[in-house]
Tab-separated table of C-alpha atoms in Angstrom:
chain	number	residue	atom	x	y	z
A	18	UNK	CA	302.153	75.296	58.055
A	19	UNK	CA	299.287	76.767	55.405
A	20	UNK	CA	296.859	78.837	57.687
A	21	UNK	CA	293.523	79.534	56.076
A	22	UNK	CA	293.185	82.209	58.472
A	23	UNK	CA	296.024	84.636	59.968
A	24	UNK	CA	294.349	85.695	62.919
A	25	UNK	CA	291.214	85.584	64.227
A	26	UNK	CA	288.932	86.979	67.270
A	27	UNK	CA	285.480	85.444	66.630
A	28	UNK	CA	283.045	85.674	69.907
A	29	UNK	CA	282.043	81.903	69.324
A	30	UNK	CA	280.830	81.477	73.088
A	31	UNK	CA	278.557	84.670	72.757
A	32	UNK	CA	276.335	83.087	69.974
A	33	UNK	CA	276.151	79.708	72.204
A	34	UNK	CA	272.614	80.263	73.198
A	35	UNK	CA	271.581	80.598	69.190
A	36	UNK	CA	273.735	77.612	68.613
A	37	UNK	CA	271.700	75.860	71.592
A	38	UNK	CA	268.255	76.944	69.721
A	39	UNK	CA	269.699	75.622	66.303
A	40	UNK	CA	270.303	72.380	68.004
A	41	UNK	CA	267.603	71.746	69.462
A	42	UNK	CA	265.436	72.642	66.749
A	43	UNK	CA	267.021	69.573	64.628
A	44	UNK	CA	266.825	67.480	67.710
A	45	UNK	CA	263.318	68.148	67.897
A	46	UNK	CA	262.740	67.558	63.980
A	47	UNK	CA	264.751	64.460	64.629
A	48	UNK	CA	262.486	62.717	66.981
A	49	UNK	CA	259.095	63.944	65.193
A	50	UNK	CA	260.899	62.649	61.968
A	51	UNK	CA	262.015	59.411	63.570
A	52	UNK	CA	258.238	59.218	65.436
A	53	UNK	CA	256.190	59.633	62.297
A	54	UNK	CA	258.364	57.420	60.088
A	55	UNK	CA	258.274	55.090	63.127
A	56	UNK	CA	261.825	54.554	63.368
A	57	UNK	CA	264.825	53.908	61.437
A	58	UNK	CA	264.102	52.144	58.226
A	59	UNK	CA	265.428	48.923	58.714
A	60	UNK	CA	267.896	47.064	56.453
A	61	UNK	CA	267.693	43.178	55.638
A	62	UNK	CA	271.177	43.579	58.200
A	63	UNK	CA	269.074	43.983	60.947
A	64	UNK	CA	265.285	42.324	60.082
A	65	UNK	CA	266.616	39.505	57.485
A	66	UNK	CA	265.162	38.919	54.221
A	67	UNK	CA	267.232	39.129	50.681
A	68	UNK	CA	268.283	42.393	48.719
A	69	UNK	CA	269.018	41.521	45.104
A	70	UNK	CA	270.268	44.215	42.573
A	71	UNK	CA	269.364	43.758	38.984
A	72	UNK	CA	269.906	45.986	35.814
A	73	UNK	CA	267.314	45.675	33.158
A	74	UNK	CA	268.637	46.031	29.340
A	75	UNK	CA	266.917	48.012	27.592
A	76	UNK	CA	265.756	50.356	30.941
A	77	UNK	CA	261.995	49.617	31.779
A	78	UNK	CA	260.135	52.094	34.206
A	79	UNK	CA	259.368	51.185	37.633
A	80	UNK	CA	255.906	51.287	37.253
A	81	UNK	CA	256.197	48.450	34.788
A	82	UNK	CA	258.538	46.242	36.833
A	83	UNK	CA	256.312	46.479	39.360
A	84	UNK	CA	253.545	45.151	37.362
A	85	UNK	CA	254.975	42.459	35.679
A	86	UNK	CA	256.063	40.791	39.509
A	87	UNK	CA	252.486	41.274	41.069
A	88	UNK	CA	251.102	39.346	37.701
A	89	UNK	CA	253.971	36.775	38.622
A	90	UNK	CA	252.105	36.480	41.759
A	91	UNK	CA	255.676	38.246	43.548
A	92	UNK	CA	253.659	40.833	45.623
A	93	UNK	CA	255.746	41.071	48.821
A	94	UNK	CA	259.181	42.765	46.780
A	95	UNK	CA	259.887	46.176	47.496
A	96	UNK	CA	261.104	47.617	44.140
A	97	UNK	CA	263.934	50.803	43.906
A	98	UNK	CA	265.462	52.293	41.182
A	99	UNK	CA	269.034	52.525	42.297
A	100	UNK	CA	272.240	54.231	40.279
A	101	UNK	CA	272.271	53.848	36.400
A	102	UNK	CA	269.290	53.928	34.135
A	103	UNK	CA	267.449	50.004	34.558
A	104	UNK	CA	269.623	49.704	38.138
A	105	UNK	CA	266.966	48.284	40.378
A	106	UNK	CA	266.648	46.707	43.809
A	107	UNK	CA	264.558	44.026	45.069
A	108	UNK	CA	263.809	43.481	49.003
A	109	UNK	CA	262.581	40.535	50.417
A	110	UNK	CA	261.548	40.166	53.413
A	111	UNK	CA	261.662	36.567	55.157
A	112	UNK	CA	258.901	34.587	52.996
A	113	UNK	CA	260.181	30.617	53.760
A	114	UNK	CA	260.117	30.329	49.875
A	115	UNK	CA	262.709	27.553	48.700
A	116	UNK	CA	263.202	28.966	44.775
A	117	UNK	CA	266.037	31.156	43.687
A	118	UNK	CA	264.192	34.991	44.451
A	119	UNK	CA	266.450	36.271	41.483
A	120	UNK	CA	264.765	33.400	39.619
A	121	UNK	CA	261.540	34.340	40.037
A	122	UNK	CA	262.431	38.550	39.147
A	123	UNK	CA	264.285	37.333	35.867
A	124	UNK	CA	261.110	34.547	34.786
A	125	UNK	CA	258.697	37.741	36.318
A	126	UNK	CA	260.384	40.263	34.137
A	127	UNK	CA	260.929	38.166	31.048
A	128	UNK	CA	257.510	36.873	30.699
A	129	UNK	CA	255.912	40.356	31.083
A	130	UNK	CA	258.889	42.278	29.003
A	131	UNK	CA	260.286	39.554	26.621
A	132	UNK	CA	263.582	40.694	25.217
A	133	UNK	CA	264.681	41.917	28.601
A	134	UNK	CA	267.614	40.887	29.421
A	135	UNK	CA	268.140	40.927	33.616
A	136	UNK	CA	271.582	40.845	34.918
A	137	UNK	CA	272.776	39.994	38.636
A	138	UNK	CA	274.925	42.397	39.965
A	139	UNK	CA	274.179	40.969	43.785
A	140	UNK	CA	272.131	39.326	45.946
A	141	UNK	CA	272.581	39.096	49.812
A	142	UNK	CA	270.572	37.319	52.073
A	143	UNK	CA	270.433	37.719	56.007
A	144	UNK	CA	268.445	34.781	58.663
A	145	UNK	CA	265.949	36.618	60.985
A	146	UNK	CA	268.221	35.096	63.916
A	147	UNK	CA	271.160	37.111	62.428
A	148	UNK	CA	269.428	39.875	62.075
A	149	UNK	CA	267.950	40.013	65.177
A	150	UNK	CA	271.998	39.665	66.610
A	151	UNK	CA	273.124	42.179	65.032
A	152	UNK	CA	270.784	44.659	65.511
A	153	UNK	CA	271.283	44.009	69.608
A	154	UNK	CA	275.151	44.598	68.672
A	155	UNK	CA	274.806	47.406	67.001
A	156	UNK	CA	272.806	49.257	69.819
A	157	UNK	CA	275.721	47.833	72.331
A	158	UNK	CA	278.427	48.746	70.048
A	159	UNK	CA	276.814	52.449	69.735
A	160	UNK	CA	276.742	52.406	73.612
A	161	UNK	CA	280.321	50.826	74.378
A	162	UNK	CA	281.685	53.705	71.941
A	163	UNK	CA	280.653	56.333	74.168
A	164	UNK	CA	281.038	55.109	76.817
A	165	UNK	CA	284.236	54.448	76.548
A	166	UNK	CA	284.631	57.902	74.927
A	167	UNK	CA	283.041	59.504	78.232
A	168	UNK	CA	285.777	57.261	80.116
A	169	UNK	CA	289.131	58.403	77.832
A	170	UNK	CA	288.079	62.380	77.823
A	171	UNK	CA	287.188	62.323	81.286
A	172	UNK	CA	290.277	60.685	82.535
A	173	UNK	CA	292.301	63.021	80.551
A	174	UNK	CA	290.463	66.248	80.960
A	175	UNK	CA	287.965	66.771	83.226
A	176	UNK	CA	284.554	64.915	83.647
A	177	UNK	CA	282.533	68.314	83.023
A	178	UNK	CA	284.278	68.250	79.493
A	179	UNK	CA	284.041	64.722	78.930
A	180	UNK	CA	280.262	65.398	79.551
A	181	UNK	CA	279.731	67.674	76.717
A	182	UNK	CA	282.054	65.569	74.243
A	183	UNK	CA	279.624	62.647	74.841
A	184	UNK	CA	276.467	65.068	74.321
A	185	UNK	CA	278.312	66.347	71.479
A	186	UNK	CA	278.997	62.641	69.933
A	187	UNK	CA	275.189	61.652	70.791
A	188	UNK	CA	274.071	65.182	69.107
A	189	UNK	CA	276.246	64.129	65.744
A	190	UNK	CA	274.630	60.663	65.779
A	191	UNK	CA	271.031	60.949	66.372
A	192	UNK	CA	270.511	64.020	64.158
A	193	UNK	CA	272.695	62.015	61.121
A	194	UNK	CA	270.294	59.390	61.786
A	195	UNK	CA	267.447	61.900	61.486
A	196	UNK	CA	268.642	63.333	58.391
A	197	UNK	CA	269.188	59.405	56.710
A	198	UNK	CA	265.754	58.549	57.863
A	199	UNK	CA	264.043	61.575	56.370
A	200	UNK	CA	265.951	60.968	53.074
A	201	UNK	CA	263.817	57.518	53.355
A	202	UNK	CA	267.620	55.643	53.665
A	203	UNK	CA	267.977	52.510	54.896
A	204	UNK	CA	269.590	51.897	58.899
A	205	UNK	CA	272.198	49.225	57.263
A	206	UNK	CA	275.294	47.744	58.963
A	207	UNK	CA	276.700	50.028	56.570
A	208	UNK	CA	275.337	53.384	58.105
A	209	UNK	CA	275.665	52.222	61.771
A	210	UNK	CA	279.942	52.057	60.407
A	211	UNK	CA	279.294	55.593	59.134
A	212	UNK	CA	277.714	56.337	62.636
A	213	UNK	CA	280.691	55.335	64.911
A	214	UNK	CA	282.891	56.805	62.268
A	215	UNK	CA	281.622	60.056	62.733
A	216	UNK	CA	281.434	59.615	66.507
A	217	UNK	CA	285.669	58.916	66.062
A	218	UNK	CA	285.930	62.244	63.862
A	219	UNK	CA	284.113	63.983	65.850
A	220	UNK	CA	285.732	63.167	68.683
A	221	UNK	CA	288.975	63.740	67.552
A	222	UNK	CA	288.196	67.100	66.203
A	223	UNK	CA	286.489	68.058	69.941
A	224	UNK	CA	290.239	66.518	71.552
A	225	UNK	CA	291.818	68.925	69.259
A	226	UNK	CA	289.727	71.918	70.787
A	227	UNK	CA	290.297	70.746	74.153
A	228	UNK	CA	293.863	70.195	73.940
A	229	UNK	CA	294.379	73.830	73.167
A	230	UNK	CA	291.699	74.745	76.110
A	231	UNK	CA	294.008	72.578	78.029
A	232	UNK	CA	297.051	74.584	76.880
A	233	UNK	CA	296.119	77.900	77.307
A	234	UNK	CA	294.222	77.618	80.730
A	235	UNK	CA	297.970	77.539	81.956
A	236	UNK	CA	298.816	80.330	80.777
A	237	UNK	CA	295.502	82.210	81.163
A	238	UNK	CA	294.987	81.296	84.631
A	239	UNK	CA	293.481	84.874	85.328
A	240	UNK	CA	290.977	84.863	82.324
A	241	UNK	CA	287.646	83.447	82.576
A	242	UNK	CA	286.779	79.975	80.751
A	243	UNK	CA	284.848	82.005	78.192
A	244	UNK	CA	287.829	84.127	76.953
A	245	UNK	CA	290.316	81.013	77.101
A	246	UNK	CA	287.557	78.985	75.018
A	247	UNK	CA	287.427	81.606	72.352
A	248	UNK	CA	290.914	82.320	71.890
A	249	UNK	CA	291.166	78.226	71.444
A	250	UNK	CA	288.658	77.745	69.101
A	251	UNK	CA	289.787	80.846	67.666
A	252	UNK	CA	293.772	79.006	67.257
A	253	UNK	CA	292.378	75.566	66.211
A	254	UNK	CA	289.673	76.959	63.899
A	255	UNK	CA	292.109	77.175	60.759
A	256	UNK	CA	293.115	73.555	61.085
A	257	UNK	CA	289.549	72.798	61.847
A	258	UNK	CA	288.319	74.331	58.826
A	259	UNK	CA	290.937	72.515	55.817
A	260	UNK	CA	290.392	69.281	57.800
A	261	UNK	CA	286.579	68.966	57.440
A	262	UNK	CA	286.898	70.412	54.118
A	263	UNK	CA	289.287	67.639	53.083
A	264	UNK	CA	286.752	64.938	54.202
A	265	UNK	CA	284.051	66.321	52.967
A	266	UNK	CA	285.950	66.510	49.430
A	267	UNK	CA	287.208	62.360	50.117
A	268	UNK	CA	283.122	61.561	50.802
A	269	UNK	CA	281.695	63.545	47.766
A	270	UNK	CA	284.135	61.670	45.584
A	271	UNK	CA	282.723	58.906	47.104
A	272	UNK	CA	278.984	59.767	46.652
A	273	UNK	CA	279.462	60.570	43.316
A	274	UNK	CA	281.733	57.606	41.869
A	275	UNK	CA	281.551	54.853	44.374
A	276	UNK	CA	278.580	53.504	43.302
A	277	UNK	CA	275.450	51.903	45.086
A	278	UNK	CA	276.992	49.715	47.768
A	279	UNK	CA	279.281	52.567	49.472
A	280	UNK	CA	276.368	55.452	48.897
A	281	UNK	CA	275.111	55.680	52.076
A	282	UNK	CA	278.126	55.647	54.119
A	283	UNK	CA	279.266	58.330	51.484
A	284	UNK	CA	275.779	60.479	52.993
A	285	UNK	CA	275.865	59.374	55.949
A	286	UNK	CA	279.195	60.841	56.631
A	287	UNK	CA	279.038	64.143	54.381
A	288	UNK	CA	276.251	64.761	56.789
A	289	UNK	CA	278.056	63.837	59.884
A	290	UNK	CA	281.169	65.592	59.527
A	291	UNK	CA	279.180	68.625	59.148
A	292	UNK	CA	277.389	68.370	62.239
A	293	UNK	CA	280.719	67.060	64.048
A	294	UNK	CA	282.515	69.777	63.083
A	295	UNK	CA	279.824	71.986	64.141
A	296	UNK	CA	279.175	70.542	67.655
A	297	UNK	CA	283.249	70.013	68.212
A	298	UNK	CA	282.575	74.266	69.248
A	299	UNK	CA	278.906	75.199	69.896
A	300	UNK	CA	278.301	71.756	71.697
A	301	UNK	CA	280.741	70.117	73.392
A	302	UNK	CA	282.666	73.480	74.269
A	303	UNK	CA	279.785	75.291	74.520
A	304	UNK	CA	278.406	73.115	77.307
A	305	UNK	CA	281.545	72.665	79.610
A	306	UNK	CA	281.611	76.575	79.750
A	307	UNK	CA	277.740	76.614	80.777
A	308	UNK	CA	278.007	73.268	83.110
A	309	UNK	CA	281.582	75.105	84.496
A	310	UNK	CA	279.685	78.346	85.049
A	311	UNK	CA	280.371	81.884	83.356
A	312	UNK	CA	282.690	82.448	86.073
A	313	UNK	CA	284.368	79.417	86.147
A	314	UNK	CA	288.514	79.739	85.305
A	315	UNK	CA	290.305	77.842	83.183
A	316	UNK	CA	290.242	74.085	82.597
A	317	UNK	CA	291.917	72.756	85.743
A	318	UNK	CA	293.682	69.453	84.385
């Protein structure tokens, strides 16, 4: 099998405590981030209300657009400019109106800019009742996923590890979600699919680490937990590295060519599987050695 590198003797549990500061630095500039912007910007998934997308022929600036709705009397849209040149998005929120919102953008538009011809590409539309259900799901499918992740690793390893794989999983999550909300993105049903996908790669990447803890622990039983973590990250950081890189590759094609709809999964992800590959060592590993103790042995499972 390719190995990126031979053999290698990197002191990754030595640099934990630096690793501890980095992390909590984000975590920190997550909540101040997620404070001051107060809270995840909310998609029509979770608040209801109608997102059209519209492209404009010949391309009119925003400022423009804008204009020509408030004269139409159409003051509550929130306008974007989204991928091509005259790619725009509409939000509405919940207004009770009864006409056609696209309607009312293309009559807007027209009237204001006549010549301008105004395309549908989509329109979806989500109740307030809906949205209020889903966002409840979403928070219990965010909490069912680690919990049962806490229940699989600490059945088949030991609780202590198990422990630091969920911290690890929570780290990934809430700092992705810091990172989307300070780009101003949207919390979509979308993103929460790129959340709990990077919670499964992540995890999967930590079970990879652990398995080789597991491994060598019996046949290291003399050397601390510290030395037997190393030399597994160490073995597993080869495969570690060509399988992030792979992904990452997978979600910049995606980023770049997929278009609107699948962009922020496409982010969302490029930043998670950074941070899960990342916390898969100076996180979840990290932790079981410091929760085991310096002098703890090997993993005893």
């Amino acid at each position: 099998m390719f190995q990126l590198f031979k053999e290698t003797h990197i002191g990754f549990m030595g640099a934990r405590k630096y690793a501890y500061a980095f992390s909590a630095i984000l975590f920190v500039a997550t909540i101040v981030t997620l404070v001051a912007r107060g809270g995840p910007r909310m998609g029509v998934d979770f608040t209801g209300g109608t997102v059209i997308e519209a492209v404009l022929t010949p391309n009119e600036p925003a400022d423009r657009v804008r204009s020509a709705l408030d004269k139409a009397g159409i003051r509550q849209a929130e306008i974007q400019r989204v991928g091509t040149a005259g790619d725009y998005l509409f939000r509405f929120q919940q207004t009770g109106a009864t006409k056609d919102p696209f309607v009312s953008i293309k009559t807007a538009i027209q009237n204001e800019m006549p010549g301008t011809e105004v395309v549908l590409k989509r329109a979806d539309t989500v109740g307030p009742k809906i949205g209020k259900e889903l966002r409840s799901k979403a928070i219990w499918a965010v909490l069912f996923a680690l919990g049962g992740i806490l229940i699989y690793v600490g059945l088949r390893y030991e609780f202590i590890f198990a422990v630091g794989a969920v911290i690890s999983l929570f780290h990934d999550v809430i700092i992705t979600l810091g990172v989307m909300t300070f780009l101003g993105r949207e919390f979509t049903l979308t993103v929460l699919a790129a959340l709990l996908t990077i919670a499964g790669y992540s995890i999967n990447d930590t079970i990879v680490v652990f398995d080789r803890i597991r491994e060598q622990s019996r046949l290291m039983r003399r050397e601390s937990l510290k030395d037997v973590i190393d030399l597994s990250v160490n073995q597993t950081l080869s495969r570690t590295i060509l399988t992030s890189f792979t992904v990452i590759l997978t979600v910049i094609a995606l980023l770049v060519l997929g278009g609107e709809v699948i962009r922020d999964f496409a982010l969302c992800m490029l930043i998670g599987v950074g941070f899960g590959t990342y916390s898969s060592t100076y996180v979840a590993s990290a932790l079981a050695l410091d929760i085991h103790g310096p002098a703890a042995k090997g993993m005893r499972r």
